[in-house]
Coordinates of C-alpha atoms in Angstrom, one line a residue:
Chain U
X1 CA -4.9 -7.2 36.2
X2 CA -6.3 -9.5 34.1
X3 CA -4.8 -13.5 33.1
X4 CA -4.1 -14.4 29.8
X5 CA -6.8 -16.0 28.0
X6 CA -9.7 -14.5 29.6
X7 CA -10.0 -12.3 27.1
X8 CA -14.1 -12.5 25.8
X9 CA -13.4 -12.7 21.9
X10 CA -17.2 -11.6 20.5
X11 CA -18.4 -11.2 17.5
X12 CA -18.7 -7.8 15.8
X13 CA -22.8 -8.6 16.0
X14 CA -25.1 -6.2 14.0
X15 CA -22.8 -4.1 11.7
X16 CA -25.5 -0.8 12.6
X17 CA -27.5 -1.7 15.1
X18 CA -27.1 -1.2 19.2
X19 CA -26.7 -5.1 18.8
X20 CA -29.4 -5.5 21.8
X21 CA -30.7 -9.1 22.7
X22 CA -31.8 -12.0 21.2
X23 CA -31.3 -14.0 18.9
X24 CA -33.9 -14.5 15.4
X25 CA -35.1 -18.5 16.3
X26 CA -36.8 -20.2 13.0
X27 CA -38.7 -18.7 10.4
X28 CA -41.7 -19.8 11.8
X29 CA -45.0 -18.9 9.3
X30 CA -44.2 -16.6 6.3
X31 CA -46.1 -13.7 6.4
X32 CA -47.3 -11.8 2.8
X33 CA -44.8 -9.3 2.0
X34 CA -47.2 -7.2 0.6
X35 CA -46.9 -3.6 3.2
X36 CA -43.8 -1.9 1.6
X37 CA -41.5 -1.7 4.6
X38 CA -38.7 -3.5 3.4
X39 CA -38.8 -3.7 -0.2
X40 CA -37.7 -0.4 -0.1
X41 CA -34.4 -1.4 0.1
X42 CA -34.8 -4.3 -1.5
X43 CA -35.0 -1.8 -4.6
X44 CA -31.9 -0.3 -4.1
X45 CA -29.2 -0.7 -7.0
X46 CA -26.1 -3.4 -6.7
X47 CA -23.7 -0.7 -9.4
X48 CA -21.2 -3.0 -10.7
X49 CA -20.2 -5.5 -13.4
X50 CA -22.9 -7.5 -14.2
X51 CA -24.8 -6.4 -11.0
X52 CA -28.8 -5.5 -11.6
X53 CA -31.1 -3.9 -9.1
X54 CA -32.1 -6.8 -6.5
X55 CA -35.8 -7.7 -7.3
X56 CA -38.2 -7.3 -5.2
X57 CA -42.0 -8.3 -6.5
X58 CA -44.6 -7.8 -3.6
X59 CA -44.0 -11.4 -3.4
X60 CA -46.3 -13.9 -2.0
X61 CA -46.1 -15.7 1.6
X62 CA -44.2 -18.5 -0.2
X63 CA -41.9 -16.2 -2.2
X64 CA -38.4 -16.7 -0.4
X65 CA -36.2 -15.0 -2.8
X66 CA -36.1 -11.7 -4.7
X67 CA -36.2 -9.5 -1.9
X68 CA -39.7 -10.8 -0.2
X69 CA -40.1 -9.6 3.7
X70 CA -41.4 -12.6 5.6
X71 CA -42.9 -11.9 9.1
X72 CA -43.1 -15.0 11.0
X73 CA -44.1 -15.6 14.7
X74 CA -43.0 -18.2 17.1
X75 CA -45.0 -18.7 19.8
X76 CA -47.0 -15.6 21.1
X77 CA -43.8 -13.9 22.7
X78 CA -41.3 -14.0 19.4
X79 CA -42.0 -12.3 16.1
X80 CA -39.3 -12.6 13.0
X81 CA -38.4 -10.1 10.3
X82 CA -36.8 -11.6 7.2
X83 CA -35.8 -10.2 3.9
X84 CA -34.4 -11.9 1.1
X85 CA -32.1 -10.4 -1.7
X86 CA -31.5 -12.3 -4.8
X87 CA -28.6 -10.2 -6.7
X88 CA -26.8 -11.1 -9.9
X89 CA -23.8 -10.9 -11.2
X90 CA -21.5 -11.2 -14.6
X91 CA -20.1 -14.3 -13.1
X92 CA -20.5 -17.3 -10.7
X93 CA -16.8 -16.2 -9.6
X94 CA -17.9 -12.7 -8.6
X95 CA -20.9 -14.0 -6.6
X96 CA -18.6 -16.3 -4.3
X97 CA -16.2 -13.7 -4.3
X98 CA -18.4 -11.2 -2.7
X99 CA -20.2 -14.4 -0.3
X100 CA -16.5 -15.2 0.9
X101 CA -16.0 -11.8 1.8
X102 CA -19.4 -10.9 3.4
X103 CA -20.1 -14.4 5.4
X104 CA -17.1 -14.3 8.0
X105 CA -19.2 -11.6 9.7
X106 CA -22.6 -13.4 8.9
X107 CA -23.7 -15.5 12.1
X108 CA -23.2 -13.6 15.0
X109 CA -22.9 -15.1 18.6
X110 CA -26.2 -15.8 19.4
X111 CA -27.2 -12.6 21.4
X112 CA -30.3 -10.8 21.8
X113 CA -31.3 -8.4 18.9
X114 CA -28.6 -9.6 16.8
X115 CA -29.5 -9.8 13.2
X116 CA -28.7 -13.5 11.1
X117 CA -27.3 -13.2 8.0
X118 CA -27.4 -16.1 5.5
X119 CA -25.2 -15.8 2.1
X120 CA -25.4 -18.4 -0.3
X121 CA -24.6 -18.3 -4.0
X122 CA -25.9 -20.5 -6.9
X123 CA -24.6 -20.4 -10.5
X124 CA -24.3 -16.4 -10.7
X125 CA -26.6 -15.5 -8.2
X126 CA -26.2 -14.3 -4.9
X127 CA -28.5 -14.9 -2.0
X128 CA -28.7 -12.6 1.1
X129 CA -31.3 -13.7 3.7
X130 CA -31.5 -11.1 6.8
X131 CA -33.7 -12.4 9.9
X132 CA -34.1 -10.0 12.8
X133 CA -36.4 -9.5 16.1
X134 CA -37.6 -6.3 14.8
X135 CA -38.4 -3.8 11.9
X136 CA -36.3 -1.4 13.1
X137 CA -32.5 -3.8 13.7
X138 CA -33.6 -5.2 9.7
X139 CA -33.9 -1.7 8.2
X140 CA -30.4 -1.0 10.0
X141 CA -29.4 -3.9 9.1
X142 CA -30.2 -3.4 5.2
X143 CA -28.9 -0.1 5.2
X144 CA -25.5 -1.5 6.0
X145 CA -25.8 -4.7 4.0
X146 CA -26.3 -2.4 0.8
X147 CA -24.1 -0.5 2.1
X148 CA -21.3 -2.8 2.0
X149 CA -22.1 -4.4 -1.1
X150 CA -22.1 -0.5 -3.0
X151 CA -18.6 -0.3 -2.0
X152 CA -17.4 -3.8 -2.5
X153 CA -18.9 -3.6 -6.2
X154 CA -16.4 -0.6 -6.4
X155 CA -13.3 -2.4 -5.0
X156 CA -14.3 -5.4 -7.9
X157 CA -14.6 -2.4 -10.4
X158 CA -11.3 -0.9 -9.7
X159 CA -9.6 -4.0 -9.3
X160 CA -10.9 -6.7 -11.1
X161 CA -9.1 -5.9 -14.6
X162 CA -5.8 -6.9 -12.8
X163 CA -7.6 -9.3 -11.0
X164 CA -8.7 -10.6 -14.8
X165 CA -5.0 -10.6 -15.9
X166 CA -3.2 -12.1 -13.0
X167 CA -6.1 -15.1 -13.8
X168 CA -5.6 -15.2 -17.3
X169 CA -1.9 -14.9 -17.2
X170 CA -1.7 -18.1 -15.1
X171 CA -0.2 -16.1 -11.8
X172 CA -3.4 -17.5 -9.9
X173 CA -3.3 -20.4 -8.2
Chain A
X1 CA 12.1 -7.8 1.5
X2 CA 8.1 -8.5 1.9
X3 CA 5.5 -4.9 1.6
X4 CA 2.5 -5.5 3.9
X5 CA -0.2 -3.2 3.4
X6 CA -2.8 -2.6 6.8
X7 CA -6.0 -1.0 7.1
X8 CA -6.9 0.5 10.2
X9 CA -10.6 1.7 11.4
X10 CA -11.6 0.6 14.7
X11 CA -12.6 4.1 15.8
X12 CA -13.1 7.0 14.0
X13 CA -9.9 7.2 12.2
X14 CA -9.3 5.3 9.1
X15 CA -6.2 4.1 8.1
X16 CA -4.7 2.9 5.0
X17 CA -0.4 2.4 5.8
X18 CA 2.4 0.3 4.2
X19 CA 5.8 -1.0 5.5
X20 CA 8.3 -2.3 4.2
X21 CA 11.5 -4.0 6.5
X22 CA 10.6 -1.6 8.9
X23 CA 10.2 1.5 7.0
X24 CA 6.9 3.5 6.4
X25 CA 6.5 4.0 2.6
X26 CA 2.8 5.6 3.4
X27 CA 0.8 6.3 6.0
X28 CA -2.3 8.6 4.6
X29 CA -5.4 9.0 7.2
X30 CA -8.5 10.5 7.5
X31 CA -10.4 11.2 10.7
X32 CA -14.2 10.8 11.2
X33 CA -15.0 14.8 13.2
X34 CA -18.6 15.0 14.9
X35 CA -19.5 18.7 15.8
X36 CA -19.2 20.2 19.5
X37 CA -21.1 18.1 22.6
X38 CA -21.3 15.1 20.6
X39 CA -19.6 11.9 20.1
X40 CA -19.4 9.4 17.1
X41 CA -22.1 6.3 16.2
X42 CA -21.2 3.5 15.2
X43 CA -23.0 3.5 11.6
X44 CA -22.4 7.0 11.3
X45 CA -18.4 6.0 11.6
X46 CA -18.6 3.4 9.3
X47 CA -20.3 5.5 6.7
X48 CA -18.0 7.5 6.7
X49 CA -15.1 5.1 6.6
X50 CA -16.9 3.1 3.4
X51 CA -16.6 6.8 1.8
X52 CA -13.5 7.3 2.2
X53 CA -11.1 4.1 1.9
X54 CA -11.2 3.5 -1.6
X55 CA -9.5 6.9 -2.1
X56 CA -7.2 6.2 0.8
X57 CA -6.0 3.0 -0.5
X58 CA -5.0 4.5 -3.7
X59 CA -3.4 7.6 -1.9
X60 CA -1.1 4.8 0.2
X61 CA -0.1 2.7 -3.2
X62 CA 0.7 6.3 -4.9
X63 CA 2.5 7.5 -2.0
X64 CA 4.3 4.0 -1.8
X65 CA 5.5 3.8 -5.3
X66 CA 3.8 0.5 -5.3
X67 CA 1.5 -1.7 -7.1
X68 CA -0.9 -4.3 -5.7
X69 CA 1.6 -6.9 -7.3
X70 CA 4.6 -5.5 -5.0
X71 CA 2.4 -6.3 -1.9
X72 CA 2.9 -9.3 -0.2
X73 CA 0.3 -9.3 2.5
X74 CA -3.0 -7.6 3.7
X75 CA -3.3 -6.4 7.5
X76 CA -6.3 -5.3 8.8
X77 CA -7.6 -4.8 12.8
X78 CA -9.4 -7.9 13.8
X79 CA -10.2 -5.8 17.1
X80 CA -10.9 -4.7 19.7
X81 CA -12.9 -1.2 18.5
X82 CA -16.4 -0.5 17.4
X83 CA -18.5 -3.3 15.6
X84 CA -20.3 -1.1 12.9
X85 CA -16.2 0.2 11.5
X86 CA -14.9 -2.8 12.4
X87 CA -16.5 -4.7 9.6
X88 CA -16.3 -2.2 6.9
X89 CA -13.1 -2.2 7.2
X90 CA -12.7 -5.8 7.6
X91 CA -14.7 -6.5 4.2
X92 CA -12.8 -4.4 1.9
X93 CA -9.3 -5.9 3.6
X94 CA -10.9 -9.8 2.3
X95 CA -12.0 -8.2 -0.9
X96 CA -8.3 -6.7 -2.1
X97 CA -6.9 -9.9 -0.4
X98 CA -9.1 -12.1 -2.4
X99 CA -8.5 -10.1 -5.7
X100 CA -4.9 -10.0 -5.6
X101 CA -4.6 -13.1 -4.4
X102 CA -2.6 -12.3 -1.3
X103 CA -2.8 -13.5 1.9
X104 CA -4.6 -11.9 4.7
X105 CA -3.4 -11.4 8.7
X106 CA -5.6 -9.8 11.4
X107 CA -4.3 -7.8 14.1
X108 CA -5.2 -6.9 17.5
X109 CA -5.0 -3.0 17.3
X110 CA -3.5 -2.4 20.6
X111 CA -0.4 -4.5 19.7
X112 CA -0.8 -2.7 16.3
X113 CA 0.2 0.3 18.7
X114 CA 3.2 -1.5 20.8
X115 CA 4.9 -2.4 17.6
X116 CA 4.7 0.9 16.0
X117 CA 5.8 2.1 19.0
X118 CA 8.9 -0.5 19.1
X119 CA 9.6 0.2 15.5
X120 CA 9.7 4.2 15.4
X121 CA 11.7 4.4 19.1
X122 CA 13.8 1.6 19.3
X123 CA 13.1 0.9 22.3
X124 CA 13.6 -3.1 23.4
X125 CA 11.4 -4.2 26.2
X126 CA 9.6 -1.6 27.7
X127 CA 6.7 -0.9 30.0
X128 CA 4.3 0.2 27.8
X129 CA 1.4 2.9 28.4
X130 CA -1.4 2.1 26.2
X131 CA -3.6 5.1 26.4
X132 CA -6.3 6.4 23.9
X133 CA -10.1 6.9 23.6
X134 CA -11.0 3.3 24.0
X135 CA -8.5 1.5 25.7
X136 CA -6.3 2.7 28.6
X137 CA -3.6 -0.5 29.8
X138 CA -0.3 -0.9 31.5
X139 CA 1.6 -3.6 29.5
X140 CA 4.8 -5.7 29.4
X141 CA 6.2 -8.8 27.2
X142 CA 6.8 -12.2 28.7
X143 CA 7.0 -15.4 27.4
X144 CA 5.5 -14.7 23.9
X145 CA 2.7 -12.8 25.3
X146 CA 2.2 -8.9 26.2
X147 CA 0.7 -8.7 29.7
X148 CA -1.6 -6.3 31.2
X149 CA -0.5 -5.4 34.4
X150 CA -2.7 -2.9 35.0
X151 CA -5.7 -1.2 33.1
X152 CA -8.6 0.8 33.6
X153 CA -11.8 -0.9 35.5
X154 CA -14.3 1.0 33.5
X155 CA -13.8 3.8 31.1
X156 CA -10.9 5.0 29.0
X157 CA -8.9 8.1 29.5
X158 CA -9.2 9.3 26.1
X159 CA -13.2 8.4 26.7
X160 CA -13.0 10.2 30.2
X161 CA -11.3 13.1 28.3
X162 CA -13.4 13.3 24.7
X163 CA -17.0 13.2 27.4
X164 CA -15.7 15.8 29.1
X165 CA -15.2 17.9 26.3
X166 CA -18.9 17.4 25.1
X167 CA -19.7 19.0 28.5
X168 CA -17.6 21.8 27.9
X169 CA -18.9 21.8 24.3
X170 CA -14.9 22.4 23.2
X171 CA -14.5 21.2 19.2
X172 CA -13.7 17.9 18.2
X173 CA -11.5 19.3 15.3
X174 CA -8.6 17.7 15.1
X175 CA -9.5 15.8 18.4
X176 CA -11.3 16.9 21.6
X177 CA -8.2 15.5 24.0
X178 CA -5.8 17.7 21.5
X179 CA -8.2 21.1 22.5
X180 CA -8.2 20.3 26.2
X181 CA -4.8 20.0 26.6
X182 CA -4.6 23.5 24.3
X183 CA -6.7 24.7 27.0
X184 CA -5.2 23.1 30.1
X185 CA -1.9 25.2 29.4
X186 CA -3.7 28.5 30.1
X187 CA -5.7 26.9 33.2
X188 CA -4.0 28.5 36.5
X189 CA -6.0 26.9 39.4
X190 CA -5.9 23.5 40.4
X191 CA -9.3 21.9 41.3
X192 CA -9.2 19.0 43.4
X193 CA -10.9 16.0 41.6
X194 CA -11.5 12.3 42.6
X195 CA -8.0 10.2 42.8
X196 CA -8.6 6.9 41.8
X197 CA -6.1 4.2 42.0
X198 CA -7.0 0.7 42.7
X199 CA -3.6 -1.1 42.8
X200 CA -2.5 -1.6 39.5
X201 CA -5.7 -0.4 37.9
X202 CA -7.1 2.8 37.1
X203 CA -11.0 4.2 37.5
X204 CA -12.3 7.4 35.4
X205 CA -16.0 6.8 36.0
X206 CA -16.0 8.7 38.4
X207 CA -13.9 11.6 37.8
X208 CA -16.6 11.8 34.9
X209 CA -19.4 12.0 37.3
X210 CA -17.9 14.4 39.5
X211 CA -16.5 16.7 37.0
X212 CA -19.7 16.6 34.8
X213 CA -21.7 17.4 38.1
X214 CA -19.7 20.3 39.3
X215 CA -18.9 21.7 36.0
X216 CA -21.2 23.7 35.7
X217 CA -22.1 25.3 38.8
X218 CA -18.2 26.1 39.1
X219 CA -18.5 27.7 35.9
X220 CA -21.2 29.6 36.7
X221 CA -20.1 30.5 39.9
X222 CA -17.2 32.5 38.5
X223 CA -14.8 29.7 41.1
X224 CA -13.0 28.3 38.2
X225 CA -12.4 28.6 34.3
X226 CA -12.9 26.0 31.7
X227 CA -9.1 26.1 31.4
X228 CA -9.0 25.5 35.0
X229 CA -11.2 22.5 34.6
X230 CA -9.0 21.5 31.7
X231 CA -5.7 21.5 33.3
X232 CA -7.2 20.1 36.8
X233 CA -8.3 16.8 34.6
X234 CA -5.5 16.1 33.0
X235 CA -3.5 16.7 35.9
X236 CA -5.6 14.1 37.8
X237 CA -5.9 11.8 35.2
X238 CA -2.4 11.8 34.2
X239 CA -0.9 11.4 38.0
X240 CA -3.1 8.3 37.8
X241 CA -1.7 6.7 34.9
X242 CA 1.9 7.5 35.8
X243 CA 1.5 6.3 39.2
X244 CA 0.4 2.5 37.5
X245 CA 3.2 2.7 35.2
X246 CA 5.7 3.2 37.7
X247 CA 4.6 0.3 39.8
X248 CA 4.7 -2.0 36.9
X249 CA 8.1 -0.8 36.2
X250 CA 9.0 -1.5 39.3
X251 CA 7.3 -4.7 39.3
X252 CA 9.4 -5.8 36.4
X253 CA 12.4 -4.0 36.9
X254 CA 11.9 -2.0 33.8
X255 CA 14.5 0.5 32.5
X256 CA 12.7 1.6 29.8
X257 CA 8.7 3.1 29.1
X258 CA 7.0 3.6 26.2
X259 CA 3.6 5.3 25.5
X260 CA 1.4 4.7 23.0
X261 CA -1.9 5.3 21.4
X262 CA -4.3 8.9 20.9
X263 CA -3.5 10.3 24.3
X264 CA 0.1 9.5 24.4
X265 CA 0.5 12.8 21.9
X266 CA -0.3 14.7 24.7
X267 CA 2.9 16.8 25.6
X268 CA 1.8 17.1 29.6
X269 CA 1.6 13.0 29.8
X270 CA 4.9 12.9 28.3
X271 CA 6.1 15.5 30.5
X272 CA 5.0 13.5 33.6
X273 CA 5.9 10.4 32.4
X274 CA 9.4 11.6 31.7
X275 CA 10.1 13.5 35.2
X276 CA 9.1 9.7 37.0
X277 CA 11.7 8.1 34.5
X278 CA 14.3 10.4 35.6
X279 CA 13.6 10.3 39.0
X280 CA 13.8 6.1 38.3
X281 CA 17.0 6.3 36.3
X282 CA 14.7 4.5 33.0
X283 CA 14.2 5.8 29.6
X284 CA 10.8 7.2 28.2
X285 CA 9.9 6.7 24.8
X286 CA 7.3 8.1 22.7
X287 CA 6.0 8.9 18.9
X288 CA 4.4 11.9 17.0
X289 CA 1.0 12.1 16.4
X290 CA 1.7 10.2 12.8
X291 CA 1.9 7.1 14.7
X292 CA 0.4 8.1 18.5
X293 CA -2.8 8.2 16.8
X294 CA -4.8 5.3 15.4
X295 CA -2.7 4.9 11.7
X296 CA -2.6 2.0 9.0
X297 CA 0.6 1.9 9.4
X298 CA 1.0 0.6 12.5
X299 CA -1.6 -2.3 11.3
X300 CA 1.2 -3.1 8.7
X301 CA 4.0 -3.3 10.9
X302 CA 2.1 -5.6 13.2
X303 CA 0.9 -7.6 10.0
X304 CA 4.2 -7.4 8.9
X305 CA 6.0 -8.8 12.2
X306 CA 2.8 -12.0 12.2
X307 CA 3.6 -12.3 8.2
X308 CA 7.1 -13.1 9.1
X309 CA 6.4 -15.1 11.7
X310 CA 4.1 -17.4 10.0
X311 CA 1.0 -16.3 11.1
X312 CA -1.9 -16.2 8.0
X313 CA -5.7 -15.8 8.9
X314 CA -7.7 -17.8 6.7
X315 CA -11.5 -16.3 5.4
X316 CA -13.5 -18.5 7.2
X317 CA -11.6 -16.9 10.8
X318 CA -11.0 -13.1 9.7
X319 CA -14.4 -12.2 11.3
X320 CA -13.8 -8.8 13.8
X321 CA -14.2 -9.2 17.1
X322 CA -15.0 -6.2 19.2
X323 CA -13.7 -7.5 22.2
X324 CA -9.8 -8.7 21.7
X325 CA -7.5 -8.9 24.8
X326 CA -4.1 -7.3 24.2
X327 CA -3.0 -11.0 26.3
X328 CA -5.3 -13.0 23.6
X329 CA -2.5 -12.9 20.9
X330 CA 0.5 -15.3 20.7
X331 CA 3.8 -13.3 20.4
X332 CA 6.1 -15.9 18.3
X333 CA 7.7 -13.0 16.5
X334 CA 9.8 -12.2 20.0
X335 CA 11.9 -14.2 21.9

């Protein structure tokens, strides 16, 4: 038997990943983005209103935006991945829609090998920062990121003409 | 008269259900199948959920008659279930929510199943079995809260069941537990396996072990069929759980019992189950496999009971949360 309240409420952690331990510290020093790994997916395509492919230049160390991979180190034991995604949309409204959505799942409990997710939005512009211990829990973690942004572009394509009326209509608060 | 719409995908069924005053106005579901001896990832499962919920939550409004305008309130599981299906689900819940402008209520899954299983059987204050895949608990209301009085140490049942079928390489189509028990009916010879009972709670670990070990070398040796092994789990497993359930009813002085989730379908549980009722003078209750199984619909009538009751979950809290105690929730929708 168990009392009530002891219950361990966690975090859903890396959407992909095992979710194994640690937690990303600091960016510590940017490292060039210049290898390929993770621009790959930094190429692929936001399909919706408004939404362009993410761009990702081989960007230098101090490029933090448009889908740049920083590798940082902290101390000798600890070594950050981090990928940025800049992605635009056909409105300042979309891009906080789609934050709002995305960030309640964002910071996980700190817990080894979970991946960080930062979503901020500016004008129409949505930022996605992804910090991870390892190569291999940020390519998981892009894959699902993208993932999740493909099909919430869709839900906004099917929905947002109502969406548009209700607004215009006055039936919004 | 408020519609609440609930998504459902903690585990490798996706749901998309709505309710209405207590009645189901659609309920469509589609089910994640890995092939023979293997079990399902998590990003695997959610792939397959983001491909398929758009079309389910069309199919539920069509089936509904209704229009995104007609519903009053988004469920969705908040937990407990897999991380990776857990969110995707989660996202697109906030998404519609946001776009039509409704408000949004997460629900614990497992008292997704309890008022499903209150809704469809009528049944008023029973001892409930909670069985399925991930979660296997002996539960009862008090005081605006649904205890566990007993559960499982370590594994599921459904778990203990599904791994054994990997051994035996039986099909996961429609469901591994739904094929052994196909195959438990022609089993004939009763295997002894490891009884375990630890007061109120329950241990499968170890049947597990001990079946997985001896599987094959029984097998081989001609001493048993895999219907034998079949029938000899469920058998075991199933005494277990009924033996639990009994001495929380009698703990509480329950006349009624009600099971609930993915294994509850299984006729030979409910055959059990009933034969201790009888023999206690209580009532057994039980659903189909519409609503045994992990459903939408069930989502809804949970979201609908919280909507009712007050309860809204703002953004900023509707994170998932793989870990969610049945005992976590606050029941002010019951007396």
């Amino acid at each position: 038997m168990r009392a009530a309240g002891q219950g361990t409420g966690g975090a859903a952690g890396d959407a992909d990943g095992p979710g194994g331990p640690g937690v990303p510290g600091g960016p510590g020093e940017a490292g060039a983005a210049g290898d390929g790994g993770p621009q790959g997916a930094g190429a692929a395509r936001a399909s919706g209103p408004g939404g362009g492919a993410p761009r990702v230049p081989r960007g230098s160390a101090a490029s933090a935006q448009n889908g740049s991979c920083q590798c940082g180190a902290r101390g000798a034991e600890r070594r950050l991945v981090q990928l940025n995604i800049t992605m635009p949309f056909s409105s300042p409204m979309e891009a906080e829609l789609v934050r709002r959505v995305l960030s309640p799942d964002a910071t996980p409990l700190p817990r080894p090998g979970a991946v960080l997710k930062d979503f901020t939005v500016s004008g129409n512009l949505l930022f996605i920062r992804l910090t991870a211990a390892d190569h291999r829990q940020l390519q998981l973690s892009i894959s699902s990121c993208l993932q999740q942004l493909s099909l919430l572009m869709w839900i906004v394509q099917c929905f947002l003409p109502v969406f548009l009326a209700l607004l215009h209509s006055g039936q919004r608060r | 008269m408020p519609a609440v719409l609930g998504f459902e995908g903690s585990a490798n069924k996706i749901g998309v259900g709505v309710v209405r005053d207590g009645k189901v106005l659609a309920n469509p579901r589609r089910t994640y199948v890995t092939p023979p001896g293997t079990g399902f990832l998590p990003g695997d499962t959610a792939r397959h959920h983001r491909a398929v919920i758009l079309d389910l939550l069309q199919e539920a409004l069509t089936e509904s008659g209704l229009t995104s305008q007609d519903i009053d309130c988004i469920a969705y599981t908040k937990g407990p279930g897999m991380g990776a299906p857990l969110v995707s689900v989660a996202v697109v819940a906030r998404t519609v929510a946001q776009l039509w402008n409704k408000p949004l209520v997460g629900v614990n899954h497992c008292i997704g199943h309890i008022e499903m299983g209150r809704l469809i059987t009528g049944a008023t204050s029973p001892t409930v079995l909670y069985v399925s895949g991930g979660n296997t608990q002996v539960i009862a209301y008090s005081e605006h809260r649904y205890r566990i009085f007993g559960e499982t140490i370590d594994i599921a049942v459904g778990n203990c069941l599904d791994r054994f079928a990997r051994v035996l390489k039986i099909s996961n189509d429609p469901s591994p537990g739904y094929n052994i028990e196909q195959m438990a009916k022609r089993g004939k010879k009763l295997v002894e396996l490891p009884y375990t009972v630890k007061g109120m709670d329950v241990s499968f670990s170890g049947i597990l072990s001990f079946i997985e070990d001896v599987a094959h070398r029984m097998l081989a040796t001609g001493e048993c069929t895999p219907e034998d092994l079949c029938f000899s789990l469920q058998e075991t497993v199933f005494a277990m759980l009924v033996e639990i359930t009994e001495r929380a009813m009698a703990h509480c002085g329950s006349q009624e019992a009600l099971i609930v989730g993915g294994v509850g379908c299984n006729v030979r549980l409910q055959e059990m189950m009933a034969t201790m009722c009888q023999e206690r003078g209580a009532r057994l209750f039980a659903t189909d496999e519409r609503f045994c199984i992990d459903n939408g619909a069930m989502i809804a009538q949970a979201g609908w009971e919280m909507f009712q009751a007050g309860h809204r979950t703002p953004l900023s809290d509707s994170g998932v949360t793989q870990r969610y105690r049945t005992d976590e929730v606050e029941v002010t929708w019951r007396d």
